[in-house]
């Protein structure tokens, strides 16, 4: 079985910014990108069933009220015309959702408290012996890439796999800076980077912005547990042949105080 899994809201929203013009043109482009992406994956990657995942209110807001709060702030500053366009856009998205749910044999995933990426991860976990192609522009899905899991970006028309990133002709995508074929970033390193630097798209702040972070034993232990999770990725960036040292770790922690290293797990302190 080969599943084509669509991150519906992500793809619909990104398609809105591909073209300029009135809202009808933008909605038409969103639908075009969605259907064209499904058709391409179905024909070139031998799909056998289509699955749509829809967002609902996230459980993350119960633990972090500021989660994606910037979207509410942005909405409050929009002009009356932009607000009217938003209304028409989401009405069209709801009509599309109703059509998929009632007029097709596609599987529809939605559950209060879960976002589409939660549902997609759960679907793949419950179908370990099947092939999966995720249609989305969200790089967080790199965490799910496996020999049987690929990701297709319907906006850039790129296929992301463990073997590399390929364009619509099946050729490797070349990095403009290095002039070498692009590779999928290490998902563990991406997680580490988001934790340290924050993520503006999710309204999450960087951990190192406040000195209070380093003065708290609780947060130090939390931080080192995160570093332990990402140890292999960090080591490979420092030197593939050596384990990371305590001094290098302190540097990566943005010059954390020496007392913070007292909570460093013994398994993490290695000499070259």
Coordinates of C-alpha atoms in Angstrom, one line a residue:
X1 CA 0.0 0.0 0.0
X2 CA 1.3 3.5 -0.9
X3 CA -0.3 6.4 0.8
X4 CA -0.4 10.0 -0.5
X5 CA -0.8 12.1 2.7
X6 CA -1.8 15.8 2.3
X7 CA -1.1 18.4 4.9
X8 CA -4.2 20.3 3.8
X9 CA -4.0 23.6 5.6
X10 CA -0.3 24.0 5.0
X11 CA -0.5 23.5 1.3
X12 CA -3.7 25.6 0.9
X13 CA -2.1 28.5 2.9
X14 CA 1.2 28.4 1.1
X15 CA -0.4 28.4 -2.3
X16 CA -2.0 31.7 -1.5
X17 CA 1.3 33.5 -1.7
X18 CA 2.4 32.1 -5.0
X19 CA 0.6 34.5 -7.2
X20 CA -0.5 38.2 -7.0
X21 CA -4.0 39.3 -7.9
X22 CA -7.5 39.1 -6.5
X23 CA -8.6 36.6 -3.9
X24 CA -10.4 34.4 -6.6
X25 CA -7.1 34.0 -8.4
X26 CA -5.3 33.1 -5.2
X27 CA -7.9 30.5 -4.2
X28 CA -7.7 29.0 -7.6
X29 CA -4.0 28.7 -7.4
X30 CA -4.3 27.0 -4.0
X31 CA -6.6 24.4 -5.4
X32 CA -4.4 23.9 -8.4
X33 CA -1.3 23.3 -6.4
X34 CA -3.2 20.9 -4.1
X35 CA -4.7 18.8 -6.9
X36 CA -1.6 19.0 -9.1
X37 CA 0.6 17.8 -6.3
X38 CA -1.6 14.8 -5.6
X39 CA -1.8 13.9 -9.2
X40 CA 2.0 14.0 -9.6
X41 CA 2.7 11.9 -6.5
X42 CA 0.0 9.5 -7.5
X43 CA 1.4 8.9 -11.0
X44 CA 5.1 9.1 -10.4
X45 CA 5.3 7.5 -6.9
X46 CA 2.6 4.9 -7.5
X47 CA 0.1 6.0 -5.0
X48 CA -2.9 3.8 -4.1
X49 CA -4.8 5.8 -1.5
X50 CA -5.1 9.5 -0.6
X51 CA -5.2 10.7 3.0
X52 CA -6.0 14.3 4.0
X53 CA -5.0 15.7 7.4
X54 CA -6.7 18.8 8.8
X55 CA -5.6 21.0 11.7
X56 CA -7.7 21.5 14.8
X57 CA -6.9 23.5 17.9
X58 CA -3.6 22.3 19.1
X59 CA -3.0 20.7 22.5
X60 CA 0.2 22.8 22.7
X61 CA -1.8 25.9 23.5
X62 CA -2.9 24.2 26.8
X63 CA 0.8 24.1 27.8
X64 CA 2.1 27.2 26.0
X65 CA -0.6 29.9 25.5
X66 CA 1.7 31.9 23.3
X67 CA 1.9 29.1 20.8
X68 CA 1.5 30.8 17.3
X69 CA 0.0 33.8 19.1
X70 CA 1.6 36.1 16.5
X71 CA -1.1 35.0 14.0
X72 CA -3.7 36.6 16.2
X73 CA -1.6 39.8 16.4
X74 CA -1.1 39.9 12.6
X75 CA -4.9 39.4 12.0
X76 CA -5.7 42.3 14.3
X77 CA -3.6 44.7 12.2
X78 CA -5.1 43.8 8.8
X79 CA -7.2 46.2 6.8
X80 CA -10.9 45.6 6.2
X81 CA -10.1 44.4 2.7
X82 CA -7.6 41.9 3.9
X83 CA -10.0 40.7 6.6
X84 CA -12.7 40.2 3.9
X85 CA -10.2 38.2 1.8
X86 CA -9.3 36.1 4.8
X87 CA -13.0 35.3 5.3
X88 CA -13.5 34.3 1.6
X89 CA -10.3 32.2 1.7
X90 CA -11.4 30.2 4.8
X91 CA -14.9 29.8 3.4
X92 CA -13.4 28.2 0.3
X93 CA -11.1 26.0 2.4
X94 CA -14.1 24.8 4.4
X95 CA -16.0 24.1 1.2
X96 CA -13.0 22.1 0.0
X97 CA -12.9 20.2 3.3
X98 CA -16.6 19.4 3.0
X99 CA -16.2 18.1 -0.6
X100 CA -13.2 15.9 0.3
X101 CA -15.1 14.5 3.3
X102 CA -18.5 13.9 1.7
X103 CA -17.9 13.4 -2.1
X104 CA -14.7 11.3 -2.3
X105 CA -13.3 8.1 -0.9
X106 CA -10.2 9.8 0.6
X107 CA -9.4 9.2 4.2
X108 CA -9.9 12.3 6.3
X109 CA -7.9 12.7 9.5
X110 CA -9.0 15.3 12.1
X111 CA -9.3 15.3 15.8
X112 CA -9.8 18.1 18.3
X113 CA -6.5 18.9 20.1
X114 CA -4.3 17.7 17.2
X115 CA -2.7 19.4 14.3
X116 CA -2.2 17.8 10.9
X117 CA 1.5 16.9 11.7
X118 CA 0.4 15.0 14.8
X119 CA -2.1 13.0 12.8
X120 CA 0.3 12.4 9.9
X121 CA 3.0 11.1 12.4
X122 CA 0.4 8.8 14.0
X123 CA -0.8 7.5 10.6
X124 CA 2.7 6.6 9.5
X125 CA 3.4 5.0 12.9
X126 CA 0.3 2.8 12.5
X127 CA 1.2 1.7 8.9
X128 CA 5.0 0.8 9.3
X129 CA 5.0 -1.6 6.3
X130 CA 3.4 0.8 3.8
X131 CA 5.0 3.5 1.7
X132 CA 4.1 7.1 2.4
X133 CA 4.5 10.4 0.6
X134 CA 3.8 13.6 2.6
X135 CA 2.7 16.6 0.6
X136 CA 3.7 19.6 2.6
X137 CA 6.1 22.5 2.7
X138 CA 6.7 22.0 6.5
X139 CA 10.4 21.0 7.1
X140 CA 9.4 19.6 10.5
X141 CA 8.4 16.5 8.5
X142 CA 12.1 15.8 8.0
X143 CA 11.8 14.0 11.3
X144 CA 9.6 11.3 9.7
X145 CA 11.7 10.7 6.6
X146 CA 12.7 7.0 6.3
X147 CA 13.3 4.4 3.5
X148 CA 9.5 4.2 3.2
X149 CA 8.6 7.9 3.8
X150 CA 9.2 10.8 1.4
X151 CA 8.1 14.4 1.3
X152 CA 6.9 16.4 -1.7
X153 CA 6.8 20.2 -1.6
X154 CA 4.0 21.2 -4.0
X155 CA 5.1 24.8 -4.1
X156 CA 8.7 24.3 -5.1
X157 CA 7.9 20.9 -6.8
X158 CA 10.7 19.2 -5.0
X159 CA 10.9 15.6 -3.6
X160 CA 12.7 15.3 -0.3
X161 CA 14.1 11.9 0.6
X162 CA 16.9 10.4 2.7
X163 CA 19.0 10.2 -0.5
X164 CA 18.7 13.9 -1.2
X165 CA 16.4 16.6 -2.7
X166 CA 15.2 16.2 -6.3
X167 CA 13.5 18.6 -8.7
X168 CA 10.4 17.9 -10.8
X169 CA 12.6 16.2 -13.4
X170 CA 14.2 13.9 -10.9
X171 CA 17.5 15.6 -10.9
X172 CA 19.3 16.6 -7.6
X173 CA 18.7 20.2 -6.5
X174 CA 22.0 22.1 -6.5
X175 CA 22.8 24.5 -3.6
X176 CA 23.5 28.0 -5.0
X177 CA 26.3 28.6 -2.5
X178 CA 28.2 25.3 -2.4
X179 CA 27.3 24.2 -5.9
X180 CA 26.8 20.8 -4.5
X181 CA 23.6 18.7 -4.4
X182 CA 21.3 19.7 -1.5
X183 CA 20.9 17.3 1.4
X184 CA 18.1 17.0 3.9
X185 CA 19.3 18.6 7.1
X186 CA 19.7 16.4 10.2
X187 CA 16.3 16.6 12.0
X188 CA 17.9 16.2 15.4
X189 CA 20.1 19.2 14.7
X190 CA 17.1 21.2 13.5
X191 CA 15.3 20.4 16.7
X192 CA 18.3 21.5 18.8
X193 CA 18.6 24.7 16.8
X194 CA 14.9 25.6 17.2
X195 CA 15.2 25.0 21.0
X196 CA 18.2 27.3 21.3
X197 CA 17.3 30.0 18.8
X198 CA 13.5 29.8 19.1
X199 CA 11.0 29.6 16.2
X200 CA 9.2 32.8 15.2
X201 CA 6.6 30.8 13.2
X202 CA 5.4 29.2 16.4
X203 CA 6.0 32.2 18.7
X204 CA 8.6 30.3 20.7
X205 CA 11.4 32.3 22.3
X206 CA 15.1 31.4 22.4
X207 CA 16.3 29.7 25.5
X208 CA 19.4 31.7 25.9
X209 CA 17.9 35.2 26.0
X210 CA 17.6 35.4 29.7
X211 CA 20.3 35.1 32.3
X212 CA 17.7 33.5 34.6
X213 CA 17.8 30.4 32.5
X214 CA 21.4 29.7 33.5
X215 CA 20.8 30.5 37.2
X216 CA 18.1 27.8 37.5
X217 CA 19.2 24.2 38.1
X218 CA 16.0 22.9 36.7
X219 CA 16.5 24.6 33.4
X220 CA 20.1 23.5 33.2
X221 CA 19.2 19.9 33.7
X222 CA 16.5 20.3 31.0
X223 CA 18.9 21.9 28.6
X224 CA 21.5 19.2 29.0
X225 CA 18.9 16.5 28.4
X226 CA 18.1 18.2 25.1
X227 CA 21.8 18.3 24.3
X228 CA 22.1 14.6 25.1
X229 CA 19.3 13.9 22.7
X230 CA 21.1 15.8 19.9
X231 CA 24.6 14.6 20.9
X232 CA 25.3 12.5 17.7
X233 CA 24.3 15.4 15.5
X234 CA 26.5 17.9 17.4
X235 CA 29.5 15.5 17.4
X236 CA 29.3 15.0 13.7
X237 CA 29.4 18.8 13.2
X238 CA 32.5 19.2 15.4
X239 CA 34.4 16.2 14.1
X240 CA 33.0 12.9 12.9
X241 CA 35.8 10.9 14.5
X242 CA 35.6 12.4 18.0
X243 CA 33.1 12.7 20.8
X244 CA 32.2 16.1 22.0
X245 CA 34.1 17.5 25.0
X246 CA 32.8 19.4 27.9
X247 CA 34.5 22.6 26.8
X248 CA 33.0 22.3 23.3
X249 CA 29.6 21.7 24.9
X250 CA 30.0 24.8 27.0
X251 CA 30.7 26.8 23.9
X252 CA 27.6 25.4 22.2
X253 CA 25.6 26.4 25.3
X254 CA 26.6 30.0 24.5
X255 CA 29.2 30.4 27.2
X256 CA 27.1 28.9 30.0
X257 CA 28.5 29.4 33.5
X258 CA 30.9 26.8 34.8
X259 CA 28.4 25.9 37.5
X260 CA 26.0 24.8 34.9
X261 CA 28.3 22.0 33.8
X262 CA 27.9 20.4 37.2
X263 CA 24.6 18.9 35.9
X264 CA 26.3 17.5 32.7
X265 CA 25.5 13.7 32.5
X266 CA 28.7 11.7 32.8
X267 CA 27.9 9.9 29.5
X268 CA 28.1 13.2 27.8
X269 CA 31.6 14.2 29.0
X270 CA 34.1 12.4 26.7
X271 CA 37.7 13.2 25.7
X272 CA 38.8 13.2 22.1

